[in-house]
PDB file of C-alpha atoms in Angstrom:
ATOM      1  CA  SER X   1     137.704 163.660 145.409  1.00 70.00           C
ATOM      2  CA  GLN X   2     139.207 166.853 146.783  1.00 72.00           C
ATOM      3  CA  LYS X   3     137.647 168.044 149.998  1.00 84.00           C
ATOM      4  CA  ILE X   4     137.984 171.421 151.687  1.00 90.00           C
ATOM      5  CA  GLU X   5     136.885 171.938 155.288  1.00 91.00           C
ATOM      6  CA  GLN X   6     136.528 175.244 157.062  1.00 93.00           C
ATOM      7  CA  ASN X   7     135.129 175.944 160.532  1.00 84.00           C
ATOM      8  CA  SER X   8     131.438 175.338 160.006  1.00 78.00           C
ATOM      9  CA  GLU X   9     130.391 177.422 162.989  1.00 87.00           C
ATOM     10  CA  ALA X  10     130.678 181.184 163.110  1.00 94.00           C
ATOM     11  CA  LEU X  11     133.624 182.632 164.971  1.00 96.00           C
ATOM     12  CA  ASN X  12     132.692 185.364 167.431  1.00 97.00           C
ATOM     13  CA  ILE X  13     135.505 187.424 168.916  1.00 97.00           C
ATOM     14  CA  GLN X  14     136.025 190.673 170.752  1.00 98.00           C
ATOM     15  CA  GLU X  15     137.459 193.717 169.007  1.00 98.00           C
ATOM     16  CA  GLY X  16     141.231 193.900 169.343  1.00 98.00           C
ATOM     17  CA  LYS X  17     141.717 190.146 169.603  1.00 98.00           C
ATOM     18  CA  THR X  18     143.296 187.894 166.993  1.00 98.00           C
ATOM     19  CA  ALA X  19     140.944 185.832 164.853  1.00 97.00           C
ATOM     20  CA  THR X  20     142.226 182.488 163.586  1.00 97.00           C
ATOM     21  CA  LEU X  21     140.392 180.635 160.826  1.00 97.00           C
ATOM     22  CA  THR X  22     141.235 177.107 159.733  1.00 97.00           C
ATOM     23  CA  CYS X  23     141.221 175.463 156.317  1.00 96.00           C
ATOM     24  CA  ASN X  24     141.900 171.741 155.957  1.00 95.00           C
ATOM     25  CA  TYR X  25     142.111 169.910 152.651  1.00 92.00           C
ATOM     26  CA  THR X  26     142.353 166.255 151.724  1.00 88.00           C
ATOM     27  CA  ASN X  27     143.172 164.056 148.759  1.00 83.00           C
ATOM     28  CA  TYR X  28     145.521 166.371 146.931  1.00 79.00           C
ATOM     29  CA  SER X  29     148.505 168.685 147.238  1.00 82.00           C
ATOM     30  CA  PRO X  30     147.770 172.191 145.953  1.00 86.00           C
ATOM     31  CA  ALA X  31     150.604 174.295 144.574  1.00 85.00           C
ATOM     32  CA  TYR X  32     149.047 177.350 146.162  1.00 88.00           C
ATOM     33  CA  LEU X  33     146.124 178.416 148.262  1.00 91.00           C
ATOM     34  CA  GLN X  34     144.123 181.621 148.314  1.00 94.00           C
ATOM     35  CA  TRP X  35     141.947 183.365 150.866  1.00 96.00           C
ATOM     36  CA  TYR X  36     138.985 185.553 149.980  1.00 97.00           C
ATOM     37  CA  ARG X  37     136.612 187.765 151.916  1.00 98.00           C
ATOM     38  CA  GLN X  38     132.905 187.900 151.099  1.00 97.00           C
ATOM     39  CA  ASP X  39     130.407 190.427 152.432  1.00 97.00           C
ATOM     40  CA  PRO X  40     126.644 189.752 152.303  1.00 94.00           C
ATOM     41  CA  GLY X  41     125.221 190.281 148.825  1.00 94.00           C
ATOM     42  CA  ARG X  42     128.629 190.788 147.221  1.00 96.00           C
ATOM     43  CA  GLY X  43     131.171 188.775 145.295  1.00 96.00           C
ATOM     44  CA  PRO X  44     134.299 187.436 147.020  1.00 97.00           C
ATOM     45  CA  VAL X  45     137.343 189.689 147.189  1.00 97.00           C
ATOM     46  CA  PHE X  46     140.878 188.312 146.998  1.00 95.00           C
ATOM     47  CA  LEU X  47     143.024 188.795 150.108  1.00 96.00           C
ATOM     48  CA  LEU X  48     146.157 186.649 150.025  1.00 94.00           C
ATOM     49  CA  LEU X  49     147.851 183.877 148.067  1.00 93.00           C
ATOM     50  CA  ILE X  50     150.428 181.527 149.586  1.00 93.00           C
ATOM     51  CA  ARG X  51     152.529 179.038 147.622  1.00 90.00           C
ATOM     52  CA  GLU X  52     153.456 175.526 148.697  1.00 89.00           C
ATOM     53  CA  ASN X  53     157.090 176.538 149.281  1.00 89.00           C
ATOM     54  CA  GLU X  54     156.080 179.437 151.555  1.00 91.00           C
ATOM     55  CA  LYS X  55     155.394 178.775 155.210  1.00 88.00           C
ATOM     56  CA  GLU X  56     153.916 182.166 155.991  1.00 95.00           C
ATOM     57  CA  LYS X  57     152.663 185.272 154.201  1.00 95.00           C
ATOM     58  CA  ARG X  58     151.704 188.629 155.693  1.00 96.00           C
ATOM     59  CA  LYS X  59     149.766 191.643 154.513  1.00 95.00           C
ATOM     60  CA  GLU X  60     149.091 194.414 156.990  1.00 96.00           C
ATOM     61  CA  ARG X  61     147.029 192.795 159.797  1.00 98.00           C
ATOM     62  CA  LEU X  62     146.586 189.545 157.894  1.00 98.00           C
ATOM     63  CA  LYS X  63     148.769 186.471 158.141  1.00 98.00           C
ATOM     64  CA  VAL X  64     148.409 183.142 156.365  1.00 97.00           C
ATOM     65  CA  THR X  65     150.306 179.933 157.056  1.00 97.00           C
ATOM     66  CA  PHE X  66     150.467 176.857 154.851  1.00 94.00           C
ATOM     67  CA  ASP X  67     151.462 173.485 156.283  1.00 93.00           C
ATOM     68  CA  THR X  68     151.655 170.969 153.450  1.00 90.00           C
ATOM     69  CA  THR X  69     152.391 168.136 155.874  1.00 91.00           C
ATOM     70  CA  LEU X  70     149.262 168.755 157.930  1.00 93.00           C
ATOM     71  CA  LYS X  71     147.351 169.784 154.778  1.00 92.00           C
ATOM     72  CA  GLN X  72     146.192 172.875 156.552  1.00 94.00           C
ATOM     73  CA  SER X  73     146.177 176.644 156.171  1.00 95.00           C
ATOM     74  CA  LEU X  74     145.550 179.081 159.008  1.00 97.00           C
ATOM     75  CA  PHE X  75     144.335 182.629 158.427  1.00 97.00           C
ATOM     76  CA  HIS X  76     144.932 185.179 161.154  1.00 98.00           C
ATOM     77  CA  ILE X  77     143.572 188.697 161.569  1.00 98.00           C
ATOM     78  CA  THR X  78     145.365 190.585 164.314  1.00 98.00           C
ATOM     79  CA  ALA X  79     143.856 193.546 166.196  1.00 98.00           C
ATOM     80  CA  SER X  80     140.471 192.639 164.738  1.00 98.00           C
ATOM     81  CA  GLN X  81     137.857 195.327 164.100  1.00 98.00           C
ATOM     82  CA  PRO X  82     134.077 195.179 163.614  1.00 98.00           C
ATOM     83  CA  ALA X  83     134.736 196.030 159.941  1.00 98.00           C
ATOM     84  CA  ASP X  84     136.508 192.660 159.621  1.00 98.00           C
ATOM     85  CA  SER X  85     133.162 190.906 160.122  1.00 98.00           C
ATOM     86  CA  ALA X  86     132.512 188.885 156.962  1.00 98.00           C
ATOM     87  CA  THR X  87     132.705 185.376 155.556  1.00 96.00           C
ATOM     88  CA  TYR X  88     136.214 184.166 154.753  1.00 97.00           C
ATOM     89  CA  LEU X  89     136.741 181.594 152.035  1.00 96.00           C
ATOM     90  CA  CYS X  90     139.686 179.270 151.583  1.00 95.00           C
ATOM     91  CA  ALA X  91     140.483 178.214 147.993  1.00 93.00           C
ATOM     92  CA  PRO X  92     143.287 175.797 147.163  1.00 90.00           C
ATOM     93  CA  LEU X  93     144.342 175.354 143.535  1.00 85.00           C
ATOM     94  CA  VAL X  94     142.799 172.226 142.040  1.00 76.00           C
ATOM     95  CA  GLU X  95     144.815 172.091 138.860  1.00 70.00           C
ATOM     96  CA  TYR X  96     146.819 174.399 136.694  1.00 64.00           C
ATOM     97  CA  GLY X  97     144.647 176.736 134.712  1.00 64.00           C
ATOM     98  CA  ASN X  98     143.728 178.743 137.767  1.00 75.00           C
ATOM     99  CA  LYS X  99     141.018 176.331 138.802  1.00 84.00           C
ATOM    100  CA  LEU X 100     140.218 176.713 142.468  1.00 88.00           C
ATOM    101  CA  VAL X 101     137.942 174.764 144.755  1.00 89.00           C
ATOM    102  CA  PHE X 102     136.338 176.862 147.462  1.00 92.00           C
ATOM    103  CA  GLY X 103     135.534 175.928 150.999  1.00 92.00           C
ATOM    104  CA  ALA X 104     132.074 176.776 152.319  1.00 92.00           C
ATOM    105  CA  GLY X 105     133.573 179.631 154.314  1.00 94.00           C
ATOM    106  CA  THR X 106     133.710 180.703 157.939  1.00 96.00           C
ATOM    107  CA  ILE X 107     131.623 183.590 159.243  1.00 96.00           C
ATOM    108  CA  LEU X 108     133.618 185.941 161.441  1.00 97.00           C
ATOM    109  CA  ARG X 109     131.850 188.359 163.763  1.00 98.00           C
ATOM    110  CA  VAL X 110     133.910 190.940 165.604  1.00 98.00           C
ATOM    111  CA  LYS X 111     132.095 192.663 168.452  1.00 97.00           C
ATOM    112  CA  SER X 112     133.034 196.031 169.880  1.00 94.00           C
TER     113      SER X 112
ATOM    114  CA  ASP H   1     133.857 201.844 134.273  1.00 57.00           C
ATOM    115  CA  ALA H   2     136.636 199.266 134.394  1.00 67.00           C
ATOM    116  CA  GLY H   3     136.119 195.934 136.088  1.00 94.00           C
ATOM    117  CA  ILE H   4     133.854 192.952 135.829  1.00 97.00           C
ATOM    118  CA  THR H   5     130.123 193.347 135.438  1.00 97.00           C
ATOM    119  CA  GLN H   6     127.208 190.934 135.388  1.00 98.00           C
ATOM    120  CA  SER H   7     123.703 191.337 134.044  1.00 97.00           C
ATOM    121  CA  PRO H   8     120.992 191.071 134.994  1.00 98.00           C
ATOM    122  CA  ARG H   9     121.528 191.423 138.725  1.00 97.00           C
ATOM    123  CA  TYR H  10     118.194 189.762 139.489  1.00 98.00           C
ATOM    124  CA  LYS H  11     116.139 187.405 137.343  1.00 98.00           C
ATOM    125  CA  ILE H  12     112.974 185.434 137.887  1.00 98.00           C
ATOM    126  CA  THR H  13     112.100 182.851 135.282  1.00 98.00           C
ATOM    127  CA  GLU H  14     109.863 179.849 134.863  1.00 98.00           C
ATOM    128  CA  THR H  15     110.815 176.204 134.695  1.00 98.00           C
ATOM    129  CA  GLY H  16     111.735 175.149 131.179  1.00 98.00           C
ATOM    130  CA  ARG H  17     112.708 178.579 129.888  1.00 98.00           C
ATOM    131  CA  GLN H  18     116.103 179.404 128.479  1.00 98.00           C
ATOM    132  CA  VAL H  19     118.031 182.039 130.409  1.00 98.00           C
ATOM    133  CA  THR H  20     121.323 183.745 129.605  1.00 98.00           C
ATOM    134  CA  LEU H  21     123.450 185.452 132.214  1.00 98.00           C
ATOM    135  CA  MET H  22     125.992 187.937 130.924  1.00 98.00           C
ATOM    136  CA  CYS H  23     129.509 188.620 132.142  1.00 98.00           C
ATOM    137  CA  HIS H  24     131.858 191.306 130.852  1.00 98.00           C
ATOM    138  CA  GLN H  25     135.386 192.220 131.968  1.00 97.00           C
ATOM    139  CA  THR H  26     137.505 195.155 130.847  1.00 96.00           C
ATOM    140  CA  TRP H  27     140.957 193.902 131.873  1.00 92.00           C
ATOM    141  CA  SER H  28     141.536 191.477 128.971  1.00 90.00           C
ATOM    142  CA  HIS H  29     142.131 188.700 131.482  1.00 92.00           C
ATOM    143  CA  SER H  30     142.748 185.320 129.891  1.00 91.00           C
ATOM    144  CA  TYR H  31     140.763 183.241 132.360  1.00 92.00           C
ATOM    145  CA  MET H  32     137.092 183.544 133.127  1.00 95.00           C
ATOM    146  CA  PHE H  33     134.911 181.449 135.419  1.00 96.00           C
ATOM    147  CA  TRP H  34     131.288 180.863 136.315  1.00 98.00           C
ATOM    148  CA  TYR H  35     130.345 179.748 139.824  1.00 98.00           C
ATOM    149  CA  ARG H  36     127.105 179.157 141.629  1.00 98.00           C
ATOM    150  CA  GLN H  37     126.753 179.736 145.344  1.00 97.00           C
ATOM    151  CA  ASP H  38     124.163 177.960 147.462  1.00 94.00           C
ATOM    152  CA  LEU H  39     123.755 177.812 151.213  1.00 85.00           C
ATOM    153  CA  GLY H  40     125.841 175.009 152.636  1.00 76.00           C
ATOM    154  CA  HIS H  41     127.773 174.394 149.421  1.00 80.00           C
ATOM    155  CA  GLY H  42     129.918 177.437 149.022  1.00 85.00           C
ATOM    156  CA  LEU H  43     131.100 178.366 145.537  1.00 94.00           C
ATOM    157  CA  ARG H  44     131.001 175.605 142.957  1.00 95.00           C
ATOM    158  CA  LEU H  45     132.603 175.885 139.536  1.00 94.00           C
ATOM    159  CA  ILE H  46     130.227 175.532 136.589  1.00 97.00           C
ATOM    160  CA  TYR H  47     132.499 176.335 133.640  1.00 96.00           C
ATOM    161  CA  TYR H  48     135.766 178.026 133.012  1.00 93.00           C
ATOM    162  CA  SER H  49     137.623 179.414 130.015  1.00 95.00           C
ATOM    163  CA  ALA H  50     141.368 179.771 129.527  1.00 91.00           C
ATOM    164  CA  ALA H  51     141.032 182.043 126.476  1.00 92.00           C
ATOM    165  CA  ALA H  52     138.615 182.961 123.712  1.00 93.00           C
ATOM    166  CA  ASP H  53     137.107 179.809 122.166  1.00 93.00           C
ATOM    167  CA  ILE H  54     138.562 177.578 124.909  1.00 93.00           C
ATOM    168  CA  THR H  55     136.119 176.387 127.557  1.00 95.00           C
ATOM    169  CA  ASP H  56     135.941 173.456 129.935  1.00 93.00           C
ATOM    170  CA  LYS H  57     133.445 171.969 132.339  1.00 94.00           C
ATOM    171  CA  GLY H  58     133.598 172.412 136.046  1.00 92.00           C
ATOM    172  CA  GLU H  59     132.102 170.464 138.909  1.00 90.00           C
ATOM    173  CA  VAL H  60     128.426 171.227 138.201  1.00 95.00           C
ATOM    174  CA  SER H  61     128.102 171.841 134.444  1.00 97.00           C
ATOM    175  CA  ASP H  62     125.005 169.760 133.636  1.00 97.00           C
ATOM    176  CA  GLY H  63     122.211 171.942 132.242  1.00 97.00           C
ATOM    177  CA  TYR H  64     124.521 174.870 131.462  1.00 98.00           C
ATOM    178  CA  VAL H  65     126.206 176.044 128.272  1.00 98.00           C
ATOM    179  CA  VAL H  66     128.879 178.698 127.790  1.00 98.00           C
ATOM    180  CA  SER H  67     130.579 180.432 124.907  1.00 96.00           C
ATOM    181  CA  ARG H  68     133.514 182.783 124.632  1.00 96.00           C
ATOM    182  CA  SER H  69     133.869 184.317 121.195  1.00 96.00           C
ATOM    183  CA  LYS H  70     135.541 187.445 122.623  1.00 95.00           C
ATOM    184  CA  THR H  71     138.048 187.666 125.456  1.00 95.00           C
ATOM    185  CA  GLU H  72     135.944 190.130 127.424  1.00 97.00           C
ATOM    186  CA  ASN H  73     132.593 188.297 127.371  1.00 98.00           C
ATOM    187  CA  PHE H  74     131.596 184.980 128.886  1.00 98.00           C
ATOM    188  CA  PRO H  75     127.834 184.369 128.804  1.00 98.00           C
ATOM    189  CA  LEU H  76     126.270 181.473 130.700  1.00 98.00           C
ATOM    190  CA  THR H  77     123.068 179.908 129.349  1.00 98.00           C
ATOM    191  CA  LEU H  78     120.639 177.692 131.191  1.00 98.00           C
ATOM    192  CA  GLU H  79     119.148 175.688 128.349  1.00 96.00           C
ATOM    193  CA  SER H  80     115.959 174.683 130.162  1.00 98.00           C
ATOM    194  CA  ALA H  81     115.827 176.151 133.648  1.00 98.00           C
ATOM    195  CA  THR H  82     114.959 173.920 136.594  1.00 98.00           C
ATOM    196  CA  ARG H  83     114.153 174.862 140.189  1.00 98.00           C
ATOM    197  CA  SER H  84     117.419 173.311 141.327  1.00 97.00           C
ATOM    198  CA  GLN H  85     119.201 176.026 139.340  1.00 98.00           C
ATOM    199  CA  THR H  86     117.837 178.707 141.653  1.00 98.00           C
ATOM    200  CA  SER H  87     121.027 180.196 143.025  1.00 98.00           C
ATOM    201  CA  VAL H  88     123.382 183.158 143.057  1.00 98.00           C
ATOM    202  CA  TYR H  89     125.729 183.087 140.076  1.00 98.00           C
ATOM    203  CA  PHE H  90     129.148 184.705 140.116  1.00 98.00           C
ATOM    204  CA  CYS H  91     131.426 185.396 137.217  1.00 98.00           C
ATOM    205  CA  ALA H  92     135.155 185.861 137.819  1.00 97.00           C
ATOM    206  CA  SER H  93     138.274 186.585 135.809  1.00 95.00           C
ATOM    207  CA  SER H  94     142.004 186.081 136.305  1.00 92.00           C
ATOM    208  CA  GLU H  95     145.140 187.079 134.427  1.00 87.00           C
ATOM    209  CA  GLY H  96     146.634 183.627 134.475  1.00 73.00           C
ATOM    210  CA  GLY H  97     149.988 181.920 134.623  1.00 64.00           C
ATOM    211  CA  LEU H  98     151.892 184.040 132.113  1.00 57.00           C
ATOM    212  CA  ALA H  99     151.505 187.017 134.391  1.00 55.00           C
ATOM    213  CA  ASP H 100     152.136 184.837 137.452  1.00 65.00           C
ATOM    214  CA  SER H 101     148.928 186.275 138.791  1.00 68.00           C
ATOM    215  CA  TYR H 102     146.317 183.867 139.997  1.00 83.00           C
ATOM    216  CA  GLU H 103     143.871 185.846 142.070  1.00 90.00           C
ATOM    217  CA  GLN H 104     140.329 185.896 140.771  1.00 94.00           C
ATOM    218  CA  TYR H 105     138.238 189.036 140.496  1.00 95.00           C
ATOM    219  CA  PHE H 106     134.540 188.499 141.004  1.00 97.00           C
ATOM    220  CA  GLY H 107     131.522 190.270 139.630  1.00 97.00           C
ATOM    221  CA  PRO H 108     128.621 191.399 141.842  1.00 96.00           C
ATOM    222  CA  GLY H 109     126.564 188.284 141.144  1.00 97.00           C
ATOM    223  CA  THR H 110     123.200 187.473 139.576  1.00 98.00           C
ATOM    224  CA  ARG H 111     120.432 186.194 141.819  1.00 98.00           C
ATOM    225  CA  LEU H 112     118.342 183.775 139.744  1.00 98.00           C
ATOM    226  CA  THR H 113     115.030 182.356 140.871  1.00 98.00           C
ATOM    227  CA  VAL H 114     113.352 179.604 138.868  1.00 98.00           C
ATOM    228  CA  THR H 115     109.646 179.182 139.663  1.00 97.00           C
TER     229      THR H 115
END
């Protein structure tokens, strides 16, 4: 079955540094992969989508890479701020019909 | 107000009771989804719908029933609630492939406790 792995431990970084979150998947080849942010007590919020034929995607301070050979996506936040503290979820497409499978998420804490 | 709403936001019920969680979206999105979120498991898909009157099971559909008679509504029913169904439930919607838009928009969630 499909398996999604994200850093199980929280990532603690200093304000201004770059945060890098990892998403590894096994047993399938998704056509695209999405990243979401979730704050405590709230629903996830879409951040970025990257397709299998795209190596990299950027949006403001966010950057996502997608390596279909390694079966891995990296999510970077540059010049991180305390407001970036949240849980970040990786979600590759399972099958057409917009079905996603979500990783358990990585907690990011940015300290000032 | 436009968007996706869920009701109730909090619900406590007893084992064996039937419970219905409501989800309403104002965008006329084709796709709608129900997820549950538990510590250590992340979001797991319960049911999804590609359009009105078209639904399909997800990863953890046992004990749940859905319907979608109108595009904007997608209620989730727990036929006979069990303690293992204590969770936070999220509804989401998405435009779909025709619009080449695949991001999902989530509601605020319903926290359900089964005693």
